[in-house]
Coordinates of C-alpha atoms in Angstrom, one line a residue:
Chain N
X24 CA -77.4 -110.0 192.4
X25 CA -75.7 -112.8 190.2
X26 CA -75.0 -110.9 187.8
X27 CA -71.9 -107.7 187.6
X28 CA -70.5 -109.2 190.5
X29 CA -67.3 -109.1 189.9
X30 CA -64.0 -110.3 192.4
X31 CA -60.9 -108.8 192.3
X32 CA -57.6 -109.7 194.0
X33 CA -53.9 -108.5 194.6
X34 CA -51.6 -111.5 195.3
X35 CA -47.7 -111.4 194.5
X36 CA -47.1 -114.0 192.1
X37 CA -43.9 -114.7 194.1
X38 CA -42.4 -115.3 197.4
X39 CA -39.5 -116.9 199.5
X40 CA -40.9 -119.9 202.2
X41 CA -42.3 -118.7 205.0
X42 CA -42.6 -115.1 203.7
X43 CA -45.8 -112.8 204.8
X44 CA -47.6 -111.2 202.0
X45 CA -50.0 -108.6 201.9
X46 CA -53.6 -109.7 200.0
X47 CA -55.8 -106.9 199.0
X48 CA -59.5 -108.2 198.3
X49 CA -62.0 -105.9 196.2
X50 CA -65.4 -107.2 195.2
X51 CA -68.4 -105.5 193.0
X52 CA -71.4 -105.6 195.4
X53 CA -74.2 -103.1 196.4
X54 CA -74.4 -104.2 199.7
X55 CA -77.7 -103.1 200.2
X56 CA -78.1 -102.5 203.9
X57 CA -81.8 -102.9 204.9
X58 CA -82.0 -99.6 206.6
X59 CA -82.5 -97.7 203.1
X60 CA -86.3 -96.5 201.8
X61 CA -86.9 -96.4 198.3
X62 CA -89.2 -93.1 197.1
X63 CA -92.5 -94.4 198.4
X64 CA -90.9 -95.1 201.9
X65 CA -90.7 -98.9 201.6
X66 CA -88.1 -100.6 203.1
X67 CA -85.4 -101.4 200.2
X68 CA -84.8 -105.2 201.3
X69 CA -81.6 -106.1 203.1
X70 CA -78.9 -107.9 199.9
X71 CA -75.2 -108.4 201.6
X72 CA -72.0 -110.3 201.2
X73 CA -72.2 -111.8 204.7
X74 CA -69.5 -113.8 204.7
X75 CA -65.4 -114.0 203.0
X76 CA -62.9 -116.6 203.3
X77 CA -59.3 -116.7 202.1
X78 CA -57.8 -120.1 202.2
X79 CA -54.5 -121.4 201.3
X80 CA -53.2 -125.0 200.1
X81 CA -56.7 -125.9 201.8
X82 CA -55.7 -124.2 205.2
X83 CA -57.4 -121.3 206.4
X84 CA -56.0 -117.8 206.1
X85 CA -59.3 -115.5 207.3
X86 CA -62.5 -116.1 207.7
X87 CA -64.5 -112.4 208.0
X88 CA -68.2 -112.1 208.8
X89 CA -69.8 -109.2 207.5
X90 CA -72.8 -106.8 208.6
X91 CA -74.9 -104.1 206.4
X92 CA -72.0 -101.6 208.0
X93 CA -69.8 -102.5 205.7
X94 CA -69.1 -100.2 202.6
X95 CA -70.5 -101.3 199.2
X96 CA -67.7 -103.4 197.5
X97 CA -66.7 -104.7 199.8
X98 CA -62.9 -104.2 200.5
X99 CA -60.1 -106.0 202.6
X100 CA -56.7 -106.3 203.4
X101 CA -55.0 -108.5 205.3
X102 CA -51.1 -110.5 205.5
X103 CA -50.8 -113.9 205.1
X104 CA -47.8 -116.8 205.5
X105 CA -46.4 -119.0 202.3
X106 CA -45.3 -121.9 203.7
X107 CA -44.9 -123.5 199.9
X108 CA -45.9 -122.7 196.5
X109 CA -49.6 -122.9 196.1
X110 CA -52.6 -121.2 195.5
X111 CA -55.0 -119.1 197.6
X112 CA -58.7 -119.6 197.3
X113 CA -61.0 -116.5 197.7
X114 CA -64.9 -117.3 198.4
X115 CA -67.4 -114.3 199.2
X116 CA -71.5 -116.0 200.4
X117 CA -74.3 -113.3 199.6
X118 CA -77.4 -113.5 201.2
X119 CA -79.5 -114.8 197.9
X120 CA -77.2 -117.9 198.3
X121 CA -74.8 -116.9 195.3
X122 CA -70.7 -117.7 195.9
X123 CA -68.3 -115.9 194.4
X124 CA -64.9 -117.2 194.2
X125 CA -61.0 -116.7 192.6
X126 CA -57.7 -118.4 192.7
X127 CA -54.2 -117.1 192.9
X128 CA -51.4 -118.9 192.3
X129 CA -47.9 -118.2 194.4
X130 CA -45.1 -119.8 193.4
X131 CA -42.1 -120.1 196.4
X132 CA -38.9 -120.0 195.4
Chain D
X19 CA -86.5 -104.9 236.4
X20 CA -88.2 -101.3 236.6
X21 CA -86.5 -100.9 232.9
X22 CA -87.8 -103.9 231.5
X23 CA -89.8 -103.6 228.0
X24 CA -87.6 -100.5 227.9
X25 CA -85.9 -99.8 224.4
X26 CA -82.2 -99.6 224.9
X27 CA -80.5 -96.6 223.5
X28 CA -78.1 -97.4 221.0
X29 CA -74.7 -97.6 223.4
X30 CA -76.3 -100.2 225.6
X31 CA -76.8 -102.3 222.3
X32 CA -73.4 -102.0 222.0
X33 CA -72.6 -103.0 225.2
X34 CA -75.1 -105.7 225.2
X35 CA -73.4 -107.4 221.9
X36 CA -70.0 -107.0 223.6
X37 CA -71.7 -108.6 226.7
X38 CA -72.5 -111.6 224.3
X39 CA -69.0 -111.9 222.5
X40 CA -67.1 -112.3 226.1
X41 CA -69.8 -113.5 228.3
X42 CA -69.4 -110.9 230.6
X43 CA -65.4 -111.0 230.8
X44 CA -63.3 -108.2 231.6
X45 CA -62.2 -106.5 229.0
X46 CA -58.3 -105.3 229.0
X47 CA -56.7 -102.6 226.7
X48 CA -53.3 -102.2 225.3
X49 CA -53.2 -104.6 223.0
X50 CA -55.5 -103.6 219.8
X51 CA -54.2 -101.0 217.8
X52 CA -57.7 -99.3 216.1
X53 CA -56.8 -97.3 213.0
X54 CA -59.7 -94.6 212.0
X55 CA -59.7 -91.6 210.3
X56 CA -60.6 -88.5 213.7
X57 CA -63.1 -86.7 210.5
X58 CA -64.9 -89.0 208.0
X59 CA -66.4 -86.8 205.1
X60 CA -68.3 -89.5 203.6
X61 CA -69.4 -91.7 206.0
X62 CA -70.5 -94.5 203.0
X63 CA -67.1 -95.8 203.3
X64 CA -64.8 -95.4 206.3
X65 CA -61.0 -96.7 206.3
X66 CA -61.0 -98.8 209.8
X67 CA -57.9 -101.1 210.5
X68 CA -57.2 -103.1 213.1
X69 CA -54.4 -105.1 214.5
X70 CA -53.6 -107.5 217.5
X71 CA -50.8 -109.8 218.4
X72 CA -52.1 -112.7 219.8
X73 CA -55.6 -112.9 218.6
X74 CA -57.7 -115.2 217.8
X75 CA -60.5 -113.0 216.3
X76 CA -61.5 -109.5 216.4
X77 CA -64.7 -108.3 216.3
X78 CA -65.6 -104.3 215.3
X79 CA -69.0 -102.3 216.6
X80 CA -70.1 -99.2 215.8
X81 CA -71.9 -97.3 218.6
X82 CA -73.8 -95.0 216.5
X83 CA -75.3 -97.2 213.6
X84 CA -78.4 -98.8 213.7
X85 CA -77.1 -102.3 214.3
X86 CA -74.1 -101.7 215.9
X87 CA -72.0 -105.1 214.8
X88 CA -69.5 -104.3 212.0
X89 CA -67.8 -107.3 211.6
X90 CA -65.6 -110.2 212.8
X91 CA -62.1 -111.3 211.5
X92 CA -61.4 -115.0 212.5
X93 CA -57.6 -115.5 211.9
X94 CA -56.7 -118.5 210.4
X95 CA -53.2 -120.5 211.1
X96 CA -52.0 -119.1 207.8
X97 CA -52.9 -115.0 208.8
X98 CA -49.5 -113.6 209.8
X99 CA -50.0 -110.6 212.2
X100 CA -52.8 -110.2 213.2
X101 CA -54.4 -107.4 211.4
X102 CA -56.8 -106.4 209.1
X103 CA -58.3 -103.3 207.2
X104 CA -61.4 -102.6 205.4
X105 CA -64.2 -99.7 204.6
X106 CA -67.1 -99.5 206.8
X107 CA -70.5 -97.1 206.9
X108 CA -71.1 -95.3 209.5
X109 CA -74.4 -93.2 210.1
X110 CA -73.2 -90.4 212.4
X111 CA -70.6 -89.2 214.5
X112 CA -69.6 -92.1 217.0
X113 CA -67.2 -94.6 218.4
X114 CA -65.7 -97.5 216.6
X115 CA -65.3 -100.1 218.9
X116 CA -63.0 -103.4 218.5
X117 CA -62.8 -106.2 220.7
X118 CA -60.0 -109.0 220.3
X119 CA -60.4 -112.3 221.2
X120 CA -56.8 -113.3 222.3
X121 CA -55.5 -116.4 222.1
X122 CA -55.3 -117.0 226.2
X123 CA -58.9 -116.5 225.8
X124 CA -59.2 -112.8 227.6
X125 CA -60.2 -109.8 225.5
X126 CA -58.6 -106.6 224.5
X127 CA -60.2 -103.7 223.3
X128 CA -59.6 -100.4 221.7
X129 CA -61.7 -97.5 221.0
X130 CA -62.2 -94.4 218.3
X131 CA -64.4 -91.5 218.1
X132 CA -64.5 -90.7 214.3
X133 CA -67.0 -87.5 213.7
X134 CA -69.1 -88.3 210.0
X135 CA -70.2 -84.8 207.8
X136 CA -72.3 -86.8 205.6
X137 CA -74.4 -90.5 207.2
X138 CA -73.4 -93.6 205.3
X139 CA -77.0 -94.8 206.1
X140 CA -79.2 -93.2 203.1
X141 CA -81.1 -91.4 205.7

């Protein structure tokens, strides 16, 4: 699943100190849930994001464990405080070991 | 234990992974706001928010699935309110369960029925 995975994120590029923002969080992923047979009734093999973080200037925004219940590409959307300009960090952990991860920059006026 | 080597039905799963998030605790309500569509067409991907002033983490279940755990949201010091929203399967008509850690350490919980038209299981 390393390849066509593909993160996408919505970040204001600006903000006043102290301000909350709303991040939304998309990423390309089949999520393949384990509980799916392929034609010839075999199991299809479980293949998830099981884990996303979102961290700020190195502090920690959300940290989100996921299950095979959640929806292929996967999807959040969550608020966060900007203390200071900087940049948030967005890391996603499949199951095969892969990490996927993004940057925004916010700048604080 | 007349029951045991019994297979739980799937609510008692439920229960029993709530039973391991709070250790038994009593569970309060009030204080988690559970956003869910009442009719899911599709049930591949179901909007579910949540939100919880005060918490520490929330955790979601769905009664009805398979394996009932959904997900958990660990708030950071950086997460403002304490919400947060994203798409989840679900296999049949059921409850959608959340359960918020607060920050006193008690729990809070808050409860939806959402009725599926089509699985989000493949079955």
């Amino acid at each position: 699943m390393a390849s066509g995975v593909k993160p996408r994120v919505k970040v204001p590029k600006t903000a006043a100190a102290g301000d909350t923002i709303t991040i939304k969080t998309l990423i390309s992923h089949k999520m393949e849930s384990g509980q799916r047979k392929d034609d010839d009734g075999n199991i299809i093999p479980r293949s998830i994001i099981n884990r996303f973080t979102a961290d700020f200037n190195g502090q920690n925004v959300i940290d989100v464990t996921l299950e095979p219940a959640i929806s292929t590409n996967p999807y959040f959307e969550f608020e966060a405080i900007v203390p200071e300009s900087g940049e948030f960090t967005f890391t996603w952990y499949d199951d095969d070991g892969d990490v996927y991860d993004t940057a925004k920059k916010i700048t604080v006026s | 234990m007349a029951s045991l080597g019994a297979v739980p039905a799937f609510a008692s799963l439920t229960d029993d992974a709530i039973a391991e998030l709070t250790g038994g605790a009593d569970i309060g309500e009030g204080s988690v706001t559970l956003t869910a569509p009442e009719i899911a067409e599709n049930g591949n991907t179901v909007p579910i928010g949540v939100e919880a002033p005060g918490a520490v983490e929330i955790t979601l279940y769905a009664d009805g699935n398979p394996v009932p755990n959904v997900a958990t949201f660990k708030f950071g010091p950086l997460s403002a309110s304490r919400s947060a929203s994203t798409r989840i399967r679900l296999a049949q008509t059921q409850n959608v369960v959340a359960i918020a850690k607060m920050e006193d350490g008690s729990f809070q919980m808050a409860k939806a029925e959402v009725k599926v038209t089509i699985g989000g299981c493949g079955g």
